[in-house]
Amino acid sequence: MSAKPANDSASRFRLDTFLQAQAFDGVTLGIAASAILLFLASGGTVLPELVRYWRGVSGQPDIIEVNALVLNIAVILFGWSRYKALSKELAQRCQSEARALRLADTDPLTGAMNRRSFLPAVNALTVAARGRGREVAVGLVDLDHFKSINDYHGHQVGDEVLLALANRFAELLPADALLARLGGDEFAFAASYPPSDRAHIDAITHRMVVAAAQPIECGDMTLEVSASIGIASKSDEDEPEGAESHGEQLMHRADIAMYQAKKQGRNRLQWFELAMECEQRFRGELEAGIRRGLRTGQFVPYYEQQVDIETDELLGFEMLARWHSPELGVVNPDIFIPIVEEMGLIEELSNSLMAQAFADARQWHPQLTLAVNVSPLQLRDPWFAQKILKLLVAHAFPASRLEIEITESAVHESPGLVCNTLTGLRNQGVKITLDDFGTGYSSLSQLRTLPFDRLKIDRSFIRDIQHDGTNTKLVGAIISMGMGLQLPLVAEGIEDDAILKTLREMGQLKGQGYHYGQPEPADKVIERLAPLGLLASDAEGPQLLPKDPAPLAQWSQKVG
Ligand code: C2E
Ligand code: CA
Ligand code: CA
């Protein structure tokens, strides 16, 4: 496997130094050569005279000529030793420059190429491969969950894992292939293949995925990782346009394919497809739109009624986010919440929506509750409870009217932290609902130990309750269990009268669904409440704050 790419600027630097050294060396050589010529010219007459003088055949030679000859010999010896010293110095300098160059082009941990040297090497490999009628494929390798190895076992163990994997990859790649560590847990490779035989690259990459997943022995530990690999190669009809070099284009595309491999469940390989680039562009536009939307107030709360299914009395509303996008129209949260979460903006969005919802709900009758959904990511924040209480205080909204809906997945990640957070909120009067119940893996003990006020039976069970005997039995079982645990229940997704009738026979429930109405914006809620006498102005006296807001304010102060 080749490890030495051509590098323009570095090789130019080496050539300059070499020429400088050569010029200096030439002066020394010139002096030595003149001294030799002088020696040949004068030595021819002075030396025989000297020999004859020593044999006593003739008189003493001219002392000046003899001195000149001795000086001449000294200059030759000096020139020769200087020439030898300079040659040695030059060789050493070339060696250290080569070493510096190698270090600049090499990843110090694995000895593979680095990002700087990989790109020009890919371009050079492509030129060479095409000369032989072959194509080049570039693969981008990202290790899955490598961060946890670093976090749990330290960087030294992490380095050992990286080195082991680099060696495994190097063994699997053909002799003329390139291997680089681009940084962190990201590797890249490039290999040539006959254009009609993509399976050749498939086979190599598949072996790399399998090799990465083999256990790694580190001291007395056995560690396991896996790799997601994206591969891209040129095909004439989709040659991308733009200023990127061929290598850059392939790396960019391999990167897109690698993210796709991650999305599809990791530990796999994925070839680049043009549709992925479109999807990525769309995703980029969506993210830009979301950022703009957050800045300009395009995210607004909608409200879905929650009623007592026995009496049809309106009890409150669940707030559901909507994005009024100028380009896309009204967008539902299933589309944008996961993206906002990945962008790390869920807290900002949630705070903005809650602030709007508190202001809206203050115009409703104080007996009406407000339920809000929170993301599992928000619950990872140890200050979450304090932040919510701070918002409540800032917007003068009573904690007792607020219900927080969390999903089962939020509970599993760190039950201890979630339990503390929920207990903190509950102590201040906020109610906690376990949303989408039945779709996750909550254990009975969690249901008993975590401080829930309510369980919300997932829409998927309610929807088919009419036609699916199993679902009816399941809902019946969930209701009995809720009653056993003294946890009131909510049924979501009540779409018609028939479902409502069945549910009414099953027990006392709170309910919501399109049967009562679709989620609607704040002004429509006011229109709905006004004729029912359920506006704040219809209440006997303003009860917008808890009787004694002091403890709440003090508690929320802690978050600063
Ligand atoms: P969810 O909490 O389970 O909300 C109920 C979803 O079911 C809502 O969809 C609602 O419009 C829909 N729905 C209600 N009744 C019916 C019905 O009778 N039939 C059918 N087919 N659907 C019904 P939506 O508004 O699209 O919300 C989807 C999910 O997005 C929510 O599921 C919730 O998990 C999440 N979400 C909504 N708003 C927020 C928010 O502000 N923050 C966070 N983190 N998540 C939110
Ligand atoms: Ca919900
Ligand atoms: Ca739900």
Coordinates of C-alpha atoms and ligand atoms in Angstrom, one line a residue:
M1 CA 0.0 0.0 0.0
S2 CA 1.3 3.4 -0.9
A3 CA 1.9 5.8 1.9
K4 CA 3.8 8.6 0.1
P5 CA 1.8 11.0 -1.9
A6 CA 3.3 13.8 -4.0
N7 CA 3.2 17.1 -2.3
D8 CA 3.9 20.2 -4.4
S9 CA 4.8 22.9 -1.8
A10 CA 6.8 20.5 0.3
S11 CA 8.8 19.1 -2.6
R12 CA 9.6 22.6 -3.9
F13 CA 10.9 23.5 -0.4
R14 CA 13.2 20.4 -0.6
L15 CA 14.5 21.3 -4.1
D16 CA 15.4 24.9 -3.1
T17 CA 17.5 23.7 -0.1
F18 CA 19.2 21.1 -2.3
L19 CA 20.2 23.8 -4.9
Q20 CA 21.5 26.1 -2.2
A21 CA 23.6 23.4 -0.8
Q22 CA 24.9 22.4 -4.2
A23 CA 26.0 26.0 -5.0
F24 CA 27.9 26.2 -1.7
D25 CA 29.5 22.9 -2.4
G26 CA 30.5 24.0 -5.9
V27 CA 32.7 26.8 -4.4
T28 CA 34.5 24.4 -2.2
L29 CA 34.9 22.0 -5.1
G30 CA 36.2 24.9 -7.4
I31 CA 38.9 25.8 -4.8
A32 CA 40.0 22.2 -4.4
A33 CA 40.0 21.7 -8.2
S34 CA 42.2 24.9 -8.7
A35 CA 44.5 23.7 -6.0
I36 CA 44.9 20.3 -7.8
L37 CA 45.6 22.1 -11.1
L38 CA 48.2 24.3 -9.4
F39 CA 49.7 21.2 -7.8
L40 CA 49.9 19.5 -11.1
A41 CA 51.5 22.5 -12.8
S42 CA 54.1 23.5 -10.1
G43 CA 54.5 20.0 -8.6
G44 CA 55.9 18.7 -11.9
T45 CA 59.0 20.9 -11.6
V46 CA 59.4 21.4 -7.8
L47 CA 58.9 17.8 -6.7
P48 CA 61.7 16.3 -9.0
E49 CA 64.0 19.1 -7.8
L50 CA 63.2 18.2 -4.2
V51 CA 63.9 14.5 -4.9
R52 CA 67.2 15.3 -6.6
Y53 CA 68.1 17.6 -3.6
W54 CA 67.4 14.8 -1.0
R55 CA 69.5 12.4 -3.1
G56 CA 72.4 15.0 -3.0
V57 CA 72.5 15.2 -6.8
S58 CA 71.6 18.9 -7.0
G59 CA 71.4 22.1 -4.9
Q60 CA 68.6 23.3 -2.7
P61 CA 65.4 24.2 -4.7
D62 CA 63.8 27.6 -4.4
I63 CA 62.4 27.9 -0.9
I64 CA 59.4 30.0 -2.1
E65 CA 58.5 27.3 -4.6
V66 CA 58.7 24.6 -1.9
N67 CA 56.5 26.6 0.5
A68 CA 54.0 27.2 -2.3
L69 CA 53.9 23.4 -3.0
V70 CA 53.3 22.6 0.7
L71 CA 50.5 25.2 0.8
N72 CA 49.1 23.8 -2.3
I73 CA 48.9 20.3 -0.7
A74 CA 47.3 21.8 2.5
V75 CA 44.6 23.5 0.4
I76 CA 43.9 20.2 -1.4
L77 CA 43.6 18.3 1.9
F78 CA 41.5 21.0 3.4
G79 CA 39.2 21.2 0.3
W80 CA 38.8 17.4 0.4
S81 CA 37.9 17.2 4.1
R82 CA 35.5 20.2 3.7
Y83 CA 33.9 18.5 0.7
K84 CA 33.4 15.3 2.8
A85 CA 31.9 17.2 5.8
L86 CA 29.5 19.1 3.6
S87 CA 28.4 16.0 1.8
K88 CA 27.7 14.4 5.2
E89 CA 25.8 17.5 6.4
L90 CA 23.8 17.6 3.2
A91 CA 22.8 13.9 3.5
Q92 CA 21.7 14.6 7.1
R93 CA 19.7 17.6 6.2
C94 CA 18.0 15.7 3.4
Q95 CA 17.2 13.0 5.8
S96 CA 15.7 15.3 8.4
E97 CA 13.7 17.1 5.8
A98 CA 12.4 13.8 4.5
R99 CA 11.4 12.9 8.1
A100 CA 9.7 16.3 8.6
L101 CA 7.9 15.9 5.3
R102 CA 6.8 12.4 6.3
L103 CA 5.6 13.6 9.7
A104 CA 3.6 16.5 8.0
D105 CA 2.0 13.9 5.7
T106 CA 1.4 11.1 8.2
D107 CA -0.9 10.5 11.1
P108 CA 1.5 10.1 14.0
L109 CA -0.6 7.5 15.8
T110 CA -1.3 5.0 13.0
G111 CA 1.4 5.9 10.5
A112 CA -1.3 6.1 7.8
M113 CA -1.7 9.3 5.7
N114 CA -3.4 12.3 7.1
R115 CA -6.1 14.5 5.6
R116 CA -3.5 16.9 4.1
S117 CA -1.7 14.2 2.1
F118 CA -4.7 12.1 1.3
L119 CA -6.4 14.4 -1.2
P120 CA -3.5 15.0 -3.5
A121 CA -2.7 11.3 -3.3
V122 CA -6.3 10.4 -4.4
N123 CA -5.9 12.7 -7.3
A124 CA -2.6 11.2 -8.3
L125 CA -4.0 7.7 -7.8
T126 CA -6.9 8.6 -10.1
V127 CA -4.6 9.8 -12.9
A128 CA -2.5 6.6 -12.6
A129 CA -5.5 4.3 -12.4
R130 CA -7.2 5.9 -15.4
G131 CA -4.0 5.5 -17.4
R132 CA -4.5 1.7 -16.8
G133 CA -8.2 1.8 -17.6
R134 CA -9.3 1.6 -14.0
E135 CA -11.5 3.8 -11.7
V136 CA -10.9 4.9 -8.1
A137 CA -13.4 4.5 -5.3
V138 CA -13.0 6.5 -2.0
G139 CA -14.4 5.2 1.2
L140 CA -15.0 7.1 4.4
V141 CA -15.0 5.1 7.6
D142 CA -16.5 6.4 10.9
L143 CA -16.4 4.3 14.0
D144 CA -19.7 3.9 15.7
H145 CA -20.0 5.1 19.3
F146 CA -16.2 5.3 19.6
K147 CA -16.6 8.3 21.9
S148 CA -17.9 6.0 24.7
I149 CA -14.6 4.0 24.6
N150 CA -12.7 7.2 25.1
D151 CA -15.1 8.3 27.8
Y152 CA -15.1 5.1 29.8
H153 CA -11.6 3.8 29.3
G154 CA -9.5 6.9 28.6
H155 CA -7.7 8.2 25.5
Q156 CA -4.8 5.7 25.8
V157 CA -7.2 2.8 25.3
G158 CA -8.9 4.7 22.6
D159 CA -5.6 5.2 20.8
E160 CA -4.9 1.4 21.0
V161 CA -8.3 0.7 19.4
L162 CA -7.6 3.1 16.6
L163 CA -4.2 1.6 16.0
A164 CA -5.6 -1.9 15.9
L165 CA -8.3 -0.9 13.5
A166 CA -5.8 1.0 11.2
N167 CA -3.7 -2.2 11.1
R168 CA -6.7 -4.3 10.2
F169 CA -7.8 -2.0 7.5
A170 CA -4.3 -1.8 6.0
E171 CA -4.1 -5.6 5.8
L172 CA -7.3 -5.8 3.9
L173 CA -6.5 -3.1 1.3
P174 CA -4.7 -3.9 -1.9
A175 CA -1.0 -2.9 -2.3
D176 CA -1.7 0.2 -4.4
A177 CA -4.5 1.5 -2.2
L178 CA -4.3 4.5 0.1
L179 CA -5.3 4.6 3.8
A180 CA -5.6 7.8 5.8
R181 CA -6.7 8.7 9.3
L182 CA -8.5 12.0 8.8
G183 CA -8.8 12.7 12.5
G184 CA -10.6 11.4 15.6
D185 CA -12.2 8.1 14.7
E186 CA -12.5 8.9 11.0
F187 CA -10.5 7.0 8.4
A188 CA -10.5 7.1 4.6
F189 CA -9.3 4.8 1.9
A190 CA -9.0 4.9 -1.9
A191 CA -8.6 1.9 -4.1
S192 CA -8.6 1.4 -7.9
Y193 CA -10.9 -1.2 -9.5
P194 CA -11.9 -2.2 -13.0
P195 CA -14.9 0.0 -13.9
S196 CA -17.1 -3.0 -14.6
D197 CA -16.4 -4.6 -11.3
R198 CA -17.7 -2.5 -8.4
A199 CA -18.2 -5.8 -6.5
H200 CA -14.4 -5.7 -6.0
I201 CA -14.7 -2.6 -3.8
D202 CA -17.9 -4.0 -2.2
A203 CA -16.0 -7.1 -1.1
I204 CA -13.0 -5.1 0.3
T205 CA -15.3 -2.8 2.2
H206 CA -17.5 -5.5 3.5
R207 CA -14.4 -7.2 4.9
M208 CA -13.4 -3.9 6.6
V209 CA -16.9 -3.7 8.2
V210 CA -16.6 -7.3 9.5
A211 CA -13.0 -6.7 10.6
A212 CA -13.9 -3.5 12.5
A213 CA -16.6 -5.4 14.5
Q214 CA -14.1 -8.1 15.7
P215 CA -13.3 -7.8 19.4
I216 CA -10.1 -5.9 20.2
E217 CA -7.9 -7.0 23.1
C218 CA -6.5 -4.1 25.1
G219 CA -4.5 -5.3 28.1
D220 CA -7.0 -7.5 30.1
M221 CA -10.0 -5.8 28.4
T222 CA -11.9 -6.9 25.3
L223 CA -13.5 -4.0 23.5
E224 CA -15.9 -3.9 20.7
V225 CA -16.7 -1.2 18.1
S226 CA -18.2 -1.2 14.7
A227 CA -17.7 1.0 11.6
S228 CA -20.0 2.7 9.2
I229 CA -18.5 3.2 5.7
G230 CA -19.7 5.4 2.9
I231 CA -18.2 4.8 -0.6
A232 CA -18.2 7.0 -3.7
S233 CA -16.7 6.7 -7.1
K234 CA -17.0 8.6 -10.4
S235 CA -19.4 7.6 -13.1
D236 CA -19.5 9.7 -16.2
E237 CA -23.1 10.7 -16.2
D238 CA -23.1 12.2 -12.8
E239 CA -19.7 14.0 -12.8
P240 CA -20.3 16.8 -10.3
E241 CA -19.7 20.4 -11.2
G242 CA -17.9 23.0 -9.2
A243 CA -14.5 24.1 -8.0
E244 CA -13.8 21.0 -6.0
S245 CA -11.0 18.6 -7.1
H246 CA -11.9 15.1 -8.0
G247 CA -10.7 13.8 -4.7
E248 CA -12.7 16.4 -2.8
Q249 CA -15.8 15.5 -4.7
L250 CA -15.4 11.8 -3.9
M251 CA -14.7 12.5 -0.3
H252 CA -17.7 14.8 0.0
R253 CA -19.9 12.1 -1.6
A254 CA -18.4 9.3 0.5
D255 CA -19.2 11.5 3.6
I256 CA -22.9 11.8 2.6
A257 CA -23.0 8.0 2.0
M258 CA -21.4 7.4 5.4
Y259 CA -24.1 9.5 7.2
Q260 CA -26.7 7.4 5.3
A261 CA -25.0 4.3 6.6
K262 CA -25.2 5.7 10.2
K263 CA -28.8 6.6 9.7
Q264 CA -29.6 3.1 8.5
G265 CA -28.4 1.6 11.7
R266 CA -24.5 1.8 11.6
N267 CA -22.1 -1.2 11.2
R268 CA -22.6 -1.3 7.4
L269 CA -21.4 0.1 4.1
Q270 CA -23.3 2.4 1.8
W271 CA -22.6 3.5 -1.7
F272 CA -23.3 7.1 -2.6
E273 CA -26.4 7.8 -4.7
L274 CA -27.4 11.1 -6.3
A275 CA -30.7 11.2 -4.4
M276 CA -28.7 11.4 -1.1
E277 CA -27.1 14.7 -2.3
C278 CA -30.6 16.1 -3.0
E279 CA -31.8 14.9 0.4
Q280 CA -28.8 16.6 2.1
R281 CA -29.4 19.8 0.2
F282 CA -33.1 19.7 1.3
R283 CA -32.0 19.0 4.9
G284 CA -29.6 22.0 4.7
E285 CA -32.4 24.2 3.5
L286 CA -34.7 22.9 6.1
E287 CA -32.2 23.6 8.9
A288 CA -31.6 27.2 7.5
G289 CA -35.4 27.6 7.4
I290 CA -35.8 26.4 11.0
R291 CA -33.1 28.8 12.2
R292 CA -34.9 31.7 10.4
G293 CA -38.2 30.5 11.7
L294 CA -36.9 30.5 15.3
R295 CA -35.6 34.0 14.9
T296 CA -38.8 35.3 13.3
G297 CA -41.5 33.6 15.4
Q298 CA -42.7 31.1 12.8
F299 CA -43.1 28.4 15.4
V300 CA -46.5 28.6 17.1
P301 CA -48.5 26.6 19.6
Y302 CA -51.7 24.8 18.5
Y303 CA -54.0 23.4 21.0
E304 CA -55.9 20.1 21.2
Q305 CA -58.9 19.7 23.5
Q306 CA -58.7 17.3 26.4
V307 CA -62.1 16.3 27.8
D308 CA -63.8 14.1 30.4
I309 CA -65.1 11.4 28.1
E310 CA -68.0 10.6 30.5
T311 CA -69.4 14.2 30.8
D312 CA -67.8 15.8 27.7
E313 CA -66.6 18.6 30.0
L314 CA -63.6 20.5 28.6
L315 CA -60.7 20.0 31.0
G316 CA -57.8 21.7 29.2
F317 CA -55.6 21.5 26.1
E318 CA -52.5 19.8 24.9
M319 CA -50.1 22.2 23.2
L320 CA -48.7 20.9 19.9
A321 CA -46.1 22.8 18.0
R322 CA -46.6 23.9 14.4
W323 CA -44.2 25.6 12.0
H324 CA -45.7 28.2 9.8
S325 CA -43.1 28.0 7.1
P326 CA -43.3 30.6 4.3
E327 CA -41.9 28.0 1.9
L328 CA -43.5 24.8 3.1
G329 CA -46.8 25.9 4.7
V330 CA -47.9 24.5 8.1
V331 CA -45.4 21.8 9.1
N332 CA -46.2 19.2 11.7
P333 CA -43.8 18.5 14.6
D334 CA -43.1 14.9 13.6
I335 CA -41.1 16.5 10.7
F336 CA -39.2 19.3 12.5
I337 CA -38.8 18.2 16.1
P338 CA -36.3 15.5 15.4
I339 CA -34.3 17.9 13.2
V340 CA -34.5 20.7 15.9
E341 CA -33.2 18.1 18.4
E342 CA -30.3 17.1 16.2
M343 CA -29.5 20.8 15.7
G344 CA -29.3 21.3 19.5
L345 CA -32.1 23.9 19.4
I346 CA -34.9 22.0 21.2
E347 CA -34.6 23.9 24.4
E348 CA -34.8 27.2 22.6
L349 CA -37.8 26.1 20.6
S350 CA -39.5 24.6 23.7
N351 CA -39.0 27.7 25.8
S352 CA -40.3 29.9 23.0
L353 CA -43.4 27.7 22.6
M354 CA -44.0 27.5 26.3
A355 CA -43.7 31.2 26.7
Q356 CA -46.4 31.7 24.0
A357 CA -48.6 29.0 25.5
F358 CA -48.4 30.4 29.0
A359 CA -49.5 33.8 27.6
D360 CA -52.3 32.2 25.6
A361 CA -53.5 30.0 28.5
R362 CA -53.7 33.0 30.8
Q363 CA -56.6 34.1 28.7
W364 CA -58.5 30.9 29.4
H365 CA -60.5 30.1 32.5
P366 CA -58.1 29.2 35.3
Q367 CA -59.6 25.7 35.7
L368 CA -58.3 24.7 32.3
T369 CA -55.0 22.9 32.2
L370 CA -52.2 23.1 29.7
A371 CA -50.2 20.0 28.7
V372 CA -46.9 20.4 27.0
N373 CA -44.6 17.8 25.4
V374 CA -40.9 17.8 26.3
S375 CA -38.1 16.1 24.5
P376 CA -36.1 13.4 26.2
L377 CA -33.0 15.6 25.4
Q378 CA -34.4 18.3 27.7
L379 CA -34.8 15.8 30.5
R380 CA -31.1 15.1 30.4
D381 CA -30.5 18.7 31.6
P382 CA -30.1 18.6 35.4
W383 CA -31.4 22.1 35.5
F384 CA -34.6 21.3 33.6
A385 CA -37.0 21.6 36.5
Q386 CA -35.5 24.9 37.6
K387 CA -35.7 26.3 34.1
I388 CA -39.4 25.3 33.8
L389 CA -40.2 26.9 37.1
K390 CA -38.3 30.0 36.1
L391 CA -40.4 30.3 33.0
L392 CA -43.6 29.8 35.0
V393 CA -42.6 32.6 37.3
A394 CA -41.5 34.9 34.5
H395 CA -44.9 34.4 32.8
A396 CA -46.9 34.4 36.0
F397 CA -48.4 31.0 35.1
P398 CA -49.5 28.8 38.0
A399 CA -47.6 25.5 38.2
S400 CA -50.8 23.7 39.1
R401 CA -52.2 24.3 35.7
L402 CA -49.2 22.8 33.9
E403 CA -48.8 19.2 32.8
I404 CA -45.6 17.9 31.4
E405 CA -45.8 15.0 29.0
I406 CA -42.7 12.8 28.7
T407 CA -42.2 9.6 26.7
E408 CA -41.0 6.3 28.0
S409 CA -37.7 6.6 26.2
A410 CA -36.9 9.7 28.3
V411 CA -37.2 7.6 31.4
H412 CA -34.9 4.8 30.4
E413 CA -31.9 6.9 29.6
S414 CA -31.1 8.0 33.2
P415 CA -33.9 7.0 35.6
G416 CA -32.2 8.6 38.6
L417 CA -31.8 12.0 37.1
V418 CA -35.3 11.9 35.6
C419 CA -36.8 10.9 38.9
N420 CA -35.2 13.8 40.7
T421 CA -36.3 16.3 38.0
L422 CA -39.9 15.0 38.0
T423 CA -40.0 15.0 41.8
G424 CA -38.8 18.6 41.8
L425 CA -41.5 19.7 39.4
R426 CA -44.2 17.8 41.1
N427 CA -43.3 19.3 44.5
Q428 CA -44.1 22.6 43.0
G429 CA -47.5 21.5 41.7
V430 CA -46.7 20.6 38.1
K431 CA -48.4 17.3 36.9
I432 CA -46.5 14.6 35.0
T433 CA -48.0 12.5 32.3
L434 CA -46.3 9.4 30.7
D435 CA -47.1 9.9 27.0
D436 CA -47.5 7.2 24.3
F437 CA -47.9 4.5 27.0
G438 CA -47.6 1.0 25.7
T439 CA -45.2 1.7 22.9
G440 CA -42.0 1.6 25.1
Y441 CA -40.7 -0.7 27.7
S442 CA -41.8 0.8 31.0
S443 CA -41.6 -1.8 33.8
L444 CA -44.2 -2.0 36.5
S445 CA -41.6 -1.0 39.1
Q446 CA -40.8 2.1 37.1
L447 CA -44.4 3.0 37.0
R448 CA -44.6 2.6 40.7
T449 CA -41.4 4.5 41.6
L450 CA -41.5 7.3 39.1
P451 CA -43.7 10.2 40.1
F452 CA -46.3 10.1 37.4
D453 CA -49.8 11.7 37.8
R454 CA -51.2 10.1 34.6
L455 CA -50.7 7.6 31.9
K456 CA -51.7 8.4 28.3
I457 CA -52.6 5.4 26.3
D458 CA -51.0 5.6 22.9
R459 CA -53.1 6.5 19.9
S460 CA -52.2 3.2 18.1
F461 CA -54.1 1.1 20.6
I462 CA -57.1 3.4 20.6
R463 CA -57.4 3.8 16.8
D464 CA -58.2 0.1 16.2
I465 CA -60.1 -0.6 19.3
Q466 CA -63.3 -1.2 17.3
H467 CA -62.0 -3.7 14.9
D468 CA -59.2 -5.3 16.8
G469 CA -60.1 -7.6 19.7
T470 CA -56.5 -7.8 20.9
N471 CA -56.2 -4.0 21.1
T472 CA -59.5 -3.8 23.0
K473 CA -58.2 -6.4 25.5
L474 CA -54.9 -4.5 25.8
V475 CA -56.6 -1.2 26.5
G476 CA -58.8 -2.9 29.0
A477 CA -55.7 -4.3 30.7
I478 CA -53.9 -0.9 30.7
I479 CA -57.0 0.7 32.3
S480 CA -57.1 -2.0 35.0
M481 CA -53.4 -1.6 35.6
G482 CA -53.7 2.2 35.8
M483 CA -56.6 1.8 38.3
G484 CA -54.5 -0.7 40.3
L485 CA -51.6 1.8 40.4
Q486 CA -54.0 4.6 41.2
L487 CA -52.8 6.4 38.0
P488 CA -55.6 8.2 36.1
L489 CA -55.6 7.6 32.3
V490 CA -55.9 9.6 29.2
A491 CA -56.9 8.1 25.9
E492 CA -55.5 9.9 22.8
G493 CA -56.6 9.5 19.2
I494 CA -60.4 9.2 19.8
E495 CA -61.5 9.7 16.2
D496 CA -65.2 8.8 16.2
D497 CA -68.2 8.2 18.3
A498 CA -67.8 4.4 18.2
I499 CA -64.4 4.5 19.8
L500 CA -65.7 6.9 22.4
K501 CA -68.6 4.6 23.2
T502 CA -66.3 1.6 23.7
L503 CA -64.0 3.6 25.9
R504 CA -66.8 4.9 28.0
E505 CA -67.8 1.3 28.8
M506 CA -64.2 0.6 29.8
G507 CA -63.7 3.1 32.6
Q508 CA -63.3 6.7 33.7
L509 CA -60.9 8.4 31.4
K510 CA -59.8 11.8 30.1
G511 CA -59.8 11.8 26.3
Q512 CA -58.6 13.7 23.3
G513 CA -58.7 13.2 19.5
Y514 CA -60.1 14.5 16.2
H515 CA -63.6 13.5 17.4
Y516 CA -63.4 16.6 19.6
G517 CA -61.5 18.7 17.1
Q518 CA -58.2 19.0 15.4
P519 CA -55.4 21.0 17.1
E520 CA -56.1 24.7 16.5
P521 CA -54.3 28.0 16.9
A522 CA -54.7 30.3 19.9
D523 CA -57.3 32.7 18.4
K524 CA -59.6 29.7 17.4
V525 CA -59.3 28.5 21.0
I526 CA -60.5 31.8 22.3
E527 CA -63.5 31.6 19.8
R528 CA -64.3 28.2 21.2
L529 CA -64.0 29.2 24.8
A530 CA -66.0 32.5 24.7
P531 CA -69.5 31.0 24.2
L532 CA -68.7 28.4 26.9
G533 CA -67.9 31.1 29.4
L534 CA -64.4 29.6 29.8
L535 CA -62.3 32.7 29.3
A536 CA -60.2 34.2 32.1
S537 CA -62.6 37.2 32.3
D538 CA -65.4 34.7 33.0
A539 CA -63.7 33.5 36.2
E540 CA -64.9 34.9 39.5
G541 CA -61.6 36.4 40.4
P542 CA -58.1 36.4 38.8
Q543 CA -56.3 33.3 40.1
L544 CA -53.3 33.6 37.8
L545 CA -50.7 33.0 40.4
P546 CA -50.5 30.4 43.2
K547 CA -51.7 31.7 46.5
D548 CA -48.1 31.9 47.7
P549 CA -45.7 32.3 44.8
A550 CA -42.7 33.0 47.0
P551 CA -41.4 29.4 47.4
L552 CA -41.7 28.8 43.6
A553 CA -39.9 32.1 42.8
Q554 CA -37.1 31.2 45.3
W555 CA -36.7 27.7 43.9
S556 CA -36.5 28.9 40.3
Q557 CA -34.0 31.6 41.3
K558 CA -31.4 28.8 41.8
V559 CA -31.0 28.5 38.1
G560 CA -29.9 32.1 37.9
Ligands
C2E1 P1 -48.2 13.3 20.7 O1 -47.7 14.0 22.0 O2 -48.5 11.9 20.8 O3 -49.3 14.2 20.2 C1 -50.5 13.7 19.6 C2 -50.4 13.7 18.1 O4 -51.5 13.0 17.6 C3 -50.5 15.1 17.5 O5 -49.8 15.1 16.3 C4 -52.0 15.2 17.2 O6 -52.3 16.1 16.2 C5 -52.3 13.8 16.8 N1 -53.7 13.4 17.0 C6 -54.5 13.9 18.0 N2 -55.7 13.3 17.9 C7 -55.7 12.5 16.8 C8 -56.6 11.6 16.2 O7 -57.8 11.5 16.6 N3 -56.2 10.9 15.1 C9 -55.0 11.0 14.6 N4 -54.6 10.3 13.6 N5 -54.0 11.8 15.2 C10 -54.4 12.6 16.3 P2 -48.8 16.2 16.1 O8 -49.3 17.5 16.5 O9 -48.3 16.0 14.7 O10 -47.6 15.9 17.1 C11 -46.8 14.8 16.9 C12 -45.9 14.6 18.0 O11 -44.9 15.7 18.0 C13 -46.5 14.7 19.3 O12 -47.0 13.4 19.6 C14 -45.4 15.0 20.2 O13 -44.6 13.9 20.6 C15 -44.5 15.9 19.4 N6 -44.6 17.3 19.7 C16 -45.6 18.1 19.4 N7 -45.4 19.3 19.9 C17 -44.2 19.2 20.6 C18 -43.4 20.2 21.4 O14 -43.7 21.3 21.6 N8 -42.2 19.7 21.9 C19 -41.8 18.4 21.7 N9 -40.7 18.0 22.3 N10 -42.6 17.5 21.0 C20 -43.7 17.9 20.5
CA2 CA -48.2 14.3 23.9
CA3 CA -49.0 10.7 22.5

